[in-house]
């Protein structure tokens, strides 16, 4: 197991959300200008309330990417019957830019874990040319693999996730 894949495998992102893949593009997700997402780290819901800045590396400005953010633990990790809950989708993001240059297909929904520790997963796909993807009929029951297959996206080129749980009065201090 590669050093990169270990936290994704231990966190069950590879297996439950995506298949094993080879990272091909650098993706940096940052909240509030200074909280960078790292695999398995915990971020407080208040920190992730506003849409993050997602910077996509790559070496070709002509390349286009689709970004998806899901919660595979909705409504609770012990009973994820809504798996996966779609929180955000941006299409046609030019390479070497950030997601604000893409077309937002599904608006950003703030993570709101009510029960247990939830994983919030950012999945980046390289598109085969500029193409519009349609918004799913519901945010609930989203399936990253099925979406990828239906839109000819193949395997992800980058994935990162963080954990969050409900903030209680004691934890906010």
PDB file of C-alpha atoms in Angstrom:
ATOM      1  CA  UNK A   1       0.000   0.000   0.000  1.00  0.00           C
ATOM      2  CA  UNK A   2       1.451   3.397  -0.975  1.00  0.00           C
ATOM      3  CA  UNK A   3       1.963   6.125   1.604  1.00  0.00           C
ATOM      4  CA  UNK A   4      -0.612   8.236  -0.245  1.00  0.00           C
ATOM      5  CA  UNK A   5      -3.301   5.536  -0.267  1.00  0.00           C
ATOM      6  CA  UNK A   6      -2.896   4.413   3.344  1.00  0.00           C
ATOM      7  CA  UNK A   7      -5.128   7.074   4.993  1.00  0.00           C
ATOM      8  CA  UNK A   8      -7.722   6.710   2.217  1.00  0.00           C
ATOM      9  CA  UNK A   9      -7.781   2.935   2.741  1.00  0.00           C
ATOM     10  CA  UNK A  10      -7.766   3.088   6.543  1.00  0.00           C
ATOM     11  CA  UNK A  11     -10.543   5.714   6.387  1.00  0.00           C
ATOM     12  CA  UNK A  12     -12.489   3.392   4.038  1.00  0.00           C
ATOM     13  CA  UNK A  13     -12.730   6.087   1.360  1.00  0.00           C
ATOM     14  CA  UNK A  14     -11.092   3.654  -1.053  1.00  0.00           C
ATOM     15  CA  UNK A  15     -13.571   0.830  -1.041  1.00  0.00           C
ATOM     16  CA  UNK A  16     -16.740   2.613   0.073  1.00  0.00           C
ATOM     17  CA  UNK A  17     -16.608   5.752  -2.094  1.00  0.00           C
ATOM     18  CA  UNK A  18     -14.001   5.215  -4.831  1.00  0.00           C
ATOM     19  CA  UNK A  19     -11.978   2.370  -6.257  1.00  0.00           C
ATOM     20  CA  UNK A  20      -8.202   2.224  -5.993  1.00  0.00           C
ATOM     21  CA  UNK A  21      -6.677   4.881  -8.266  1.00  0.00           C
ATOM     22  CA  UNK A  22      -3.391   6.558  -9.111  1.00  0.00           C
ATOM     23  CA  UNK A  23      -3.194  10.231  -8.102  1.00  0.00           C
ATOM     24  CA  UNK A  24      -2.338  12.283 -11.176  1.00  0.00           C
ATOM     25  CA  UNK A  25      -3.115  15.863 -10.187  1.00  0.00           C
ATOM     26  CA  UNK A  26      -2.357  17.976  -7.132  1.00  0.00           C
ATOM     27  CA  UNK A  27      -5.506  19.214  -5.375  1.00  0.00           C
ATOM     28  CA  UNK A  28      -5.441  21.534  -2.360  1.00  0.00           C
ATOM     29  CA  UNK A  29      -8.606  22.221  -0.373  1.00  0.00           C
ATOM     30  CA  UNK A  30      -8.472  25.147   2.059  1.00  0.00           C
ATOM     31  CA  UNK A  31     -11.139  26.555   4.360  1.00  0.00           C
ATOM     32  CA  UNK A  32     -11.007  30.100   5.759  1.00  0.00           C
ATOM     33  CA  UNK A  33      -7.724  30.794   3.947  1.00  0.00           C
ATOM     34  CA  UNK A  34      -5.678  28.780   6.441  1.00  0.00           C
ATOM     35  CA  UNK A  35      -7.279  25.407   7.263  1.00  0.00           C
ATOM     36  CA  UNK A  36      -5.956  22.988   4.659  1.00  0.00           C
ATOM     37  CA  UNK A  37      -7.736  19.647   4.400  1.00  0.00           C
ATOM     38  CA  UNK A  38      -5.545  16.613   5.045  1.00  0.00           C
ATOM     39  CA  UNK A  39      -6.704  13.005   4.954  1.00  0.00           C
ATOM     40  CA  UNK A  40      -8.322  11.974   8.212  1.00  0.00           C
ATOM     41  CA  UNK A  41      -7.872  15.294  10.033  1.00  0.00           C
ATOM     42  CA  UNK A  42     -10.816  16.655  12.000  1.00  0.00           C
ATOM     43  CA  UNK A  43     -12.279  20.068  11.212  1.00  0.00           C
ATOM     44  CA  UNK A  44     -15.047  21.706  13.206  1.00  0.00           C
ATOM     45  CA  UNK A  45     -18.350  22.327  11.373  1.00  0.00           C
ATOM     46  CA  UNK A  46     -18.032  26.070  12.031  1.00  0.00           C
ATOM     47  CA  UNK A  47     -14.725  26.079  10.115  1.00  0.00           C
ATOM     48  CA  UNK A  48     -16.224  24.342   7.054  1.00  0.00           C
ATOM     49  CA  UNK A  49     -19.492  26.306   6.903  1.00  0.00           C
ATOM     50  CA  UNK A  50     -18.417  28.412   3.912  1.00  0.00           C
ATOM     51  CA  UNK A  51     -17.333  26.976   0.569  1.00  0.00           C
ATOM     52  CA  UNK A  52     -13.614  26.130   0.483  1.00  0.00           C
ATOM     53  CA  UNK A  53     -11.004  27.209  -2.029  1.00  0.00           C
ATOM     54  CA  UNK A  54     -10.027  24.215  -4.132  1.00  0.00           C
ATOM     55  CA  UNK A  55      -6.868  24.675  -6.182  1.00  0.00           C
ATOM     56  CA  UNK A  56      -6.172  22.206  -8.955  1.00  0.00           C
ATOM     57  CA  UNK A  57      -2.677  21.601 -10.204  1.00  0.00           C
ATOM     58  CA  UNK A  58      -1.942  19.871 -13.422  1.00  0.00           C
ATOM     59  CA  UNK A  59       0.085  21.073 -16.322  1.00  0.00           C
ATOM     60  CA  UNK A  60      -2.553  21.880 -18.931  1.00  0.00           C
ATOM     61  CA  UNK A  61      -4.875  24.894 -18.694  1.00  0.00           C
ATOM     62  CA  UNK A  62      -6.965  23.288 -21.464  1.00  0.00           C
ATOM     63  CA  UNK A  63      -7.777  20.264 -19.296  1.00  0.00           C
ATOM     64  CA  UNK A  64     -11.156  20.301 -17.530  1.00  0.00           C
ATOM     65  CA  UNK A  65     -12.077  18.732 -14.204  1.00  0.00           C
ATOM     66  CA  UNK A  66     -15.178  17.801 -12.231  1.00  0.00           C
ATOM     67  CA  UNK A  67     -15.127  18.130  -8.433  1.00  0.00           C
ATOM     68  CA  UNK A  68     -17.524  16.284  -6.151  1.00  0.00           C
ATOM     69  CA  UNK A  69     -17.885  16.531  -2.369  1.00  0.00           C
ATOM     70  CA  UNK A  70     -19.878  13.828  -0.584  1.00  0.00           C
ATOM     71  CA  UNK A  71     -20.736  12.584   2.898  1.00  0.00           C
ATOM     72  CA  UNK A  72     -20.732   8.764   2.793  1.00  0.00           C
ATOM     73  CA  UNK A  73     -21.851   8.621   6.437  1.00  0.00           C
ATOM     74  CA  UNK A  74     -25.252  10.342   6.204  1.00  0.00           C
ATOM     75  CA  UNK A  75     -27.258  10.454   8.368  1.00  0.00           C
ATOM     76  CA  UNK A  76     -25.013   8.530  10.791  1.00  0.00           C
ATOM     77  CA  UNK A  77     -21.877   6.402  10.375  1.00  0.00           C
ATOM     78  CA  UNK A  78     -23.582   3.422  12.047  1.00  0.00           C
ATOM     79  CA  UNK A  79     -26.573   3.624   9.687  1.00  0.00           C
ATOM     80  CA  UNK A  80     -25.565   5.476   6.487  1.00  0.00           C
ATOM     81  CA  UNK A  81     -28.861   4.891   4.680  1.00  0.00           C
ATOM     82  CA  UNK A  82     -28.544   8.112   2.636  1.00  0.00           C
ATOM     83  CA  UNK A  83     -25.063   7.151   1.395  1.00  0.00           C
ATOM     84  CA  UNK A  84     -23.682   9.170  -0.270  1.00  0.00           C
ATOM     85  CA  UNK A  85     -25.079  12.631   0.475  1.00  0.00           C
ATOM     86  CA  UNK A  86     -23.909  15.069  -2.211  1.00  0.00           C
ATOM     87  CA  UNK A  87     -22.688  18.358  -0.768  1.00  0.00           C
ATOM     88  CA  UNK A  88     -21.132  20.062  -3.796  1.00  0.00           C
ATOM     89  CA  UNK A  89     -20.439  19.567  -7.503  1.00  0.00           C
ATOM     90  CA  UNK A  90     -18.447  21.781  -9.854  1.00  0.00           C
ATOM     91  CA  UNK A  91     -17.897  20.967 -13.530  1.00  0.00           C
ATOM     92  CA  UNK A  92     -15.577  22.307 -16.250  1.00  0.00           C
ATOM     93  CA  UNK A  93     -12.861  23.536 -13.881  1.00  0.00           C
ATOM     94  CA  UNK A  94      -9.834  24.532 -15.971  1.00  0.00           C
ATOM     95  CA  UNK A  95      -6.573  22.882 -14.967  1.00  0.00           C
ATOM     96  CA  UNK A  96      -4.086  25.030 -13.023  1.00  0.00           C
ATOM     97  CA  UNK A  97      -6.916  27.128 -11.489  1.00  0.00           C
ATOM     98  CA  UNK A  98      -9.363  26.864  -8.633  1.00  0.00           C
ATOM     99  CA  UNK A  99     -12.950  25.632  -8.519  1.00  0.00           C
ATOM    100  CA  UNK A 100     -14.370  29.166  -8.658  1.00  0.00           C
ATOM    101  CA  UNK A 101     -13.544  29.118 -12.386  1.00  0.00           C
ATOM    102  CA  UNK A 102     -15.780  26.095 -12.964  1.00  0.00           C
ATOM    103  CA  UNK A 103     -19.537  25.755 -13.382  1.00  0.00           C
ATOM    104  CA  UNK A 104     -21.282  24.993 -10.095  1.00  0.00           C
ATOM    105  CA  UNK A 105     -23.780  22.215 -10.838  1.00  0.00           C
ATOM    106  CA  UNK A 106     -24.844  21.649  -7.216  1.00  0.00           C
ATOM    107  CA  UNK A 107     -24.349  24.511  -4.758  1.00  0.00           C
ATOM    108  CA  UNK A 108     -22.184  24.059  -1.673  1.00  0.00           C
ATOM    109  CA  UNK A 109     -24.020  22.680   1.342  1.00  0.00           C
ATOM    110  CA  UNK A 110     -22.286  23.080   4.697  1.00  0.00           C
ATOM    111  CA  UNK A 111     -21.396  19.819   6.430  1.00  0.00           C
ATOM    112  CA  UNK A 112     -23.821  19.229   9.289  1.00  0.00           C
ATOM    113  CA  UNK A 113     -22.959  16.018  11.137  1.00  0.00           C
ATOM    114  CA  UNK A 114     -25.697  15.317  13.688  1.00  0.00           C
ATOM    115  CA  UNK A 115     -24.607  11.901  14.972  1.00  0.00           C
ATOM    116  CA  UNK A 116     -21.098  10.432  15.038  1.00  0.00           C
ATOM    117  CA  UNK A 117     -17.944  11.280  13.123  1.00  0.00           C
ATOM    118  CA  UNK A 118     -18.573  11.842   9.405  1.00  0.00           C
ATOM    119  CA  UNK A 119     -16.106  11.700   6.531  1.00  0.00           C
ATOM    120  CA  UNK A 120     -16.351  14.476   3.957  1.00  0.00           C
ATOM    121  CA  UNK A 121     -14.712  13.463   0.701  1.00  0.00           C
ATOM    122  CA  UNK A 122     -13.506  15.641  -2.183  1.00  0.00           C
ATOM    123  CA  UNK A 123     -13.156  13.655  -5.417  1.00  0.00           C
ATOM    124  CA  UNK A 124     -11.593  15.151  -8.543  1.00  0.00           C
ATOM    125  CA  UNK A 125     -12.095  13.672 -12.016  1.00  0.00           C
ATOM    126  CA  UNK A 126     -10.402  14.698 -15.243  1.00  0.00           C
ATOM    127  CA  UNK A 127     -13.020  15.210 -17.937  1.00  0.00           C
ATOM    128  CA  UNK A 128     -12.618  14.030 -21.483  1.00  0.00           C
ATOM    129  CA  UNK A 129     -13.060  17.501 -22.938  1.00  0.00           C
ATOM    130  CA  UNK A 130     -15.561  20.148 -21.911  1.00  0.00           C
ATOM    131  CA  UNK A 131     -18.897  18.566 -21.226  1.00  0.00           C
ATOM    132  CA  UNK A 132     -21.844  19.415 -19.099  1.00  0.00           C
ATOM    133  CA  UNK A 133     -22.949  17.031 -16.407  1.00  0.00           C
ATOM    134  CA  UNK A 134     -26.478  17.210 -15.116  1.00  0.00           C
ATOM    135  CA  UNK A 135     -27.389  17.725 -11.501  1.00  0.00           C
ATOM    136  CA  UNK A 136     -28.779  14.621  -9.811  1.00  0.00           C
ATOM    137  CA  UNK A 137     -32.448  14.692  -8.840  1.00  0.00           C
ATOM    138  CA  UNK A 138     -31.542  14.425  -5.146  1.00  0.00           C
ATOM    139  CA  UNK A 139     -28.508  15.065  -2.965  1.00  0.00           C
ATOM    140  CA  UNK A 140     -29.247  11.832  -1.084  1.00  0.00           C
ATOM    141  CA  UNK A 141     -28.307   8.372  -2.382  1.00  0.00           C
ATOM    142  CA  UNK A 142     -25.617   9.824  -4.653  1.00  0.00           C
ATOM    143  CA  UNK A 143     -23.138   7.250  -5.935  1.00  0.00           C
ATOM    144  CA  UNK A 144     -19.731   8.527  -7.025  1.00  0.00           C
ATOM    145  CA  UNK A 145     -18.883   5.381  -9.010  1.00  0.00           C
ATOM    146  CA  UNK A 146     -22.208   5.395 -10.868  1.00  0.00           C
ATOM    147  CA  UNK A 147     -21.913   9.126 -11.598  1.00  0.00           C
ATOM    148  CA  UNK A 148     -18.399   8.622 -12.953  1.00  0.00           C
ATOM    149  CA  UNK A 149     -19.517   5.750 -15.184  1.00  0.00           C
ATOM    150  CA  UNK A 150     -22.572   7.624 -16.507  1.00  0.00           C
ATOM    151  CA  UNK A 151     -20.437  10.650 -17.404  1.00  0.00           C
ATOM    152  CA  UNK A 152     -17.413   8.798 -18.796  1.00  0.00           C
ATOM    153  CA  UNK A 153     -15.055  10.171 -16.138  1.00  0.00           C
ATOM    154  CA  UNK A 154     -13.155   7.013 -15.218  1.00  0.00           C
ATOM    155  CA  UNK A 155     -11.152   6.823 -11.997  1.00  0.00           C
ATOM    156  CA  UNK A 156     -10.457   9.903  -9.861  1.00  0.00           C
ATOM    157  CA  UNK A 157      -7.207  11.819 -10.326  1.00  0.00           C
ATOM    158  CA  UNK A 158      -7.182  13.202  -6.748  1.00  0.00           C
ATOM    159  CA  UNK A 159      -9.056  12.528  -3.499  1.00  0.00           C
ATOM    160  CA  UNK A 160      -8.820  14.075  -0.040  1.00  0.00           C
ATOM    161  CA  UNK A 161     -11.123  13.837   2.971  1.00  0.00           C
ATOM    162  CA  UNK A 162     -11.608  15.222   6.446  1.00  0.00           C
ATOM    163  CA  UNK A 163     -13.639  14.167   9.470  1.00  0.00           C
ATOM    164  CA  UNK A 164     -16.155  16.272  11.367  1.00  0.00           C
ATOM    165  CA  UNK A 165     -18.585  15.735  14.177  1.00  0.00           C
ATOM    166  CA  UNK A 166     -21.291  17.794  15.806  1.00  0.00           C
ATOM    167  CA  UNK A 167     -19.988  20.685  17.837  1.00  0.00           C
ATOM    168  CA  UNK A 168     -21.187  20.658  21.405  1.00  0.00           C
ATOM    169  CA  UNK A 169     -20.954  23.572  23.813  1.00  0.00           C
ATOM    170  CA  UNK A 170     -18.070  21.851  25.611  1.00  0.00           C
ATOM    171  CA  UNK A 171     -16.081  21.336  22.400  1.00  0.00           C
ATOM    172  CA  UNK A 172     -16.472  24.946  21.216  1.00  0.00           C
ATOM    173  CA  UNK A 173     -14.573  26.397  24.169  1.00  0.00           C
TER     174      UNK A 173
END
